[in-house]
Amino acid sequence: MAIVIDIDVMLARRKMTVADFADAIGISPANVAVLKNGRAKAVRFTTLDAICRVLDCQPGDLLRWVPGDETDDQGSRLR
């Protein structure tokens, strides 16, 4: 996917553990791992709001677009 989520960078800057972060935003550590590892297909705005509030950052501090292999959900290359 061409969208990269830099939660691990922000957690390191804040010296916050995944467990503490997950508890603060109200999702499971497993779901934080899904976000960190780039396996998330979507993020709710309420979750993004909680992430930005806890990490004291803007959405653009967390999300970035990187050109690359763009495929659809079934793995077919997009034109």
Coordinates of C-alpha atoms in Angstrom, one line a residue:
M1 CA 0.0 0.0 0.0
A2 CA 1.2 3.5 -0.8
I3 CA 0.0 5.0 2.5
V4 CA 2.5 4.6 5.4
I5 CA 1.5 5.0 9.1
D6 CA 4.4 6.3 11.2
I7 CA 2.9 5.5 14.7
D8 CA 6.1 3.7 15.8
V9 CA 8.1 6.9 15.1
M10 CA 5.7 9.0 17.2
L11 CA 5.6 6.4 20.0
A12 CA 9.4 6.4 20.2
R13 CA 9.4 10.2 20.3
R14 CA 6.9 10.2 23.1
K15 CA 8.7 7.3 24.9
M16 CA 5.3 5.5 25.1
T17 CA 4.8 1.7 25.0
V18 CA 2.3 0.0 22.7
A19 CA 0.3 -1.2 25.7
D20 CA 0.1 2.3 27.2
F21 CA -0.8 3.8 23.9
A22 CA -3.5 1.2 23.2
D23 CA -5.0 1.8 26.6
A24 CA -5.0 5.5 26.1
I25 CA -6.8 5.5 22.8
G26 CA -9.1 2.6 23.6
I27 CA -8.1 -0.1 21.1
S28 CA -6.3 -3.4 21.6
P29 CA -2.5 -3.8 21.4
A30 CA -3.2 -6.2 18.5
N31 CA -5.0 -3.5 16.6
V32 CA -2.1 -1.0 17.3
A33 CA 0.2 -3.7 15.8
V34 CA -2.0 -3.8 12.7
L35 CA -1.7 -0.1 12.3
K36 CA 2.1 -0.1 12.9
N37 CA 2.7 -2.9 10.5
G38 CA 0.8 -1.4 7.6
R39 CA -1.9 -4.1 7.5
A40 CA -4.8 -1.8 8.3
K41 CA -7.3 -1.3 5.4
A42 CA -9.0 1.7 7.1
V43 CA -8.8 3.9 10.2
R44 CA -11.9 5.5 11.7
F45 CA -11.8 9.2 12.2
T46 CA -12.7 8.7 15.9
T47 CA -9.6 6.5 16.2
L48 CA -7.4 9.0 14.3
D49 CA -8.7 11.7 16.6
A50 CA -7.8 9.7 19.7
I51 CA -4.3 8.9 18.3
C52 CA -3.7 12.6 17.5
R53 CA -5.0 13.7 20.9
V54 CA -2.8 11.2 22.8
L55 CA 0.3 11.8 20.7
D56 CA -0.3 15.5 20.5
C57 CA 0.2 15.6 16.8
Q58 CA -1.5 16.2 13.4
P59 CA -2.8 13.4 11.1
G60 CA 0.0 14.5 8.7
D61 CA 2.6 13.6 11.3
L62 CA 1.3 10.0 11.2
L63 CA 0.3 9.4 7.6
R64 CA 2.4 9.8 4.4
W65 CA 2.0 8.7 0.8
V66 CA 4.9 6.8 -0.8
P67 CA 4.7 5.9 -4.5
G68 CA 5.0 2.2 -5.0
D69 CA 3.3 -1.0 -5.9
E70 CA -0.4 -0.1 -6.0
T71 CA -2.8 -3.0 -6.1
D72 CA -6.5 -3.4 -5.4
D73 CA -7.8 -5.5 -2.6
Q74 CA -7.5 -8.7 -4.6
G75 CA -3.9 -8.1 -5.5
S76 CA -4.5 -7.0 -9.1
R77 CA -2.3 -4.2 -10.3
L78 CA -4.1 -0.9 -10.7
R79 CA -3.5 1.1 -13.9

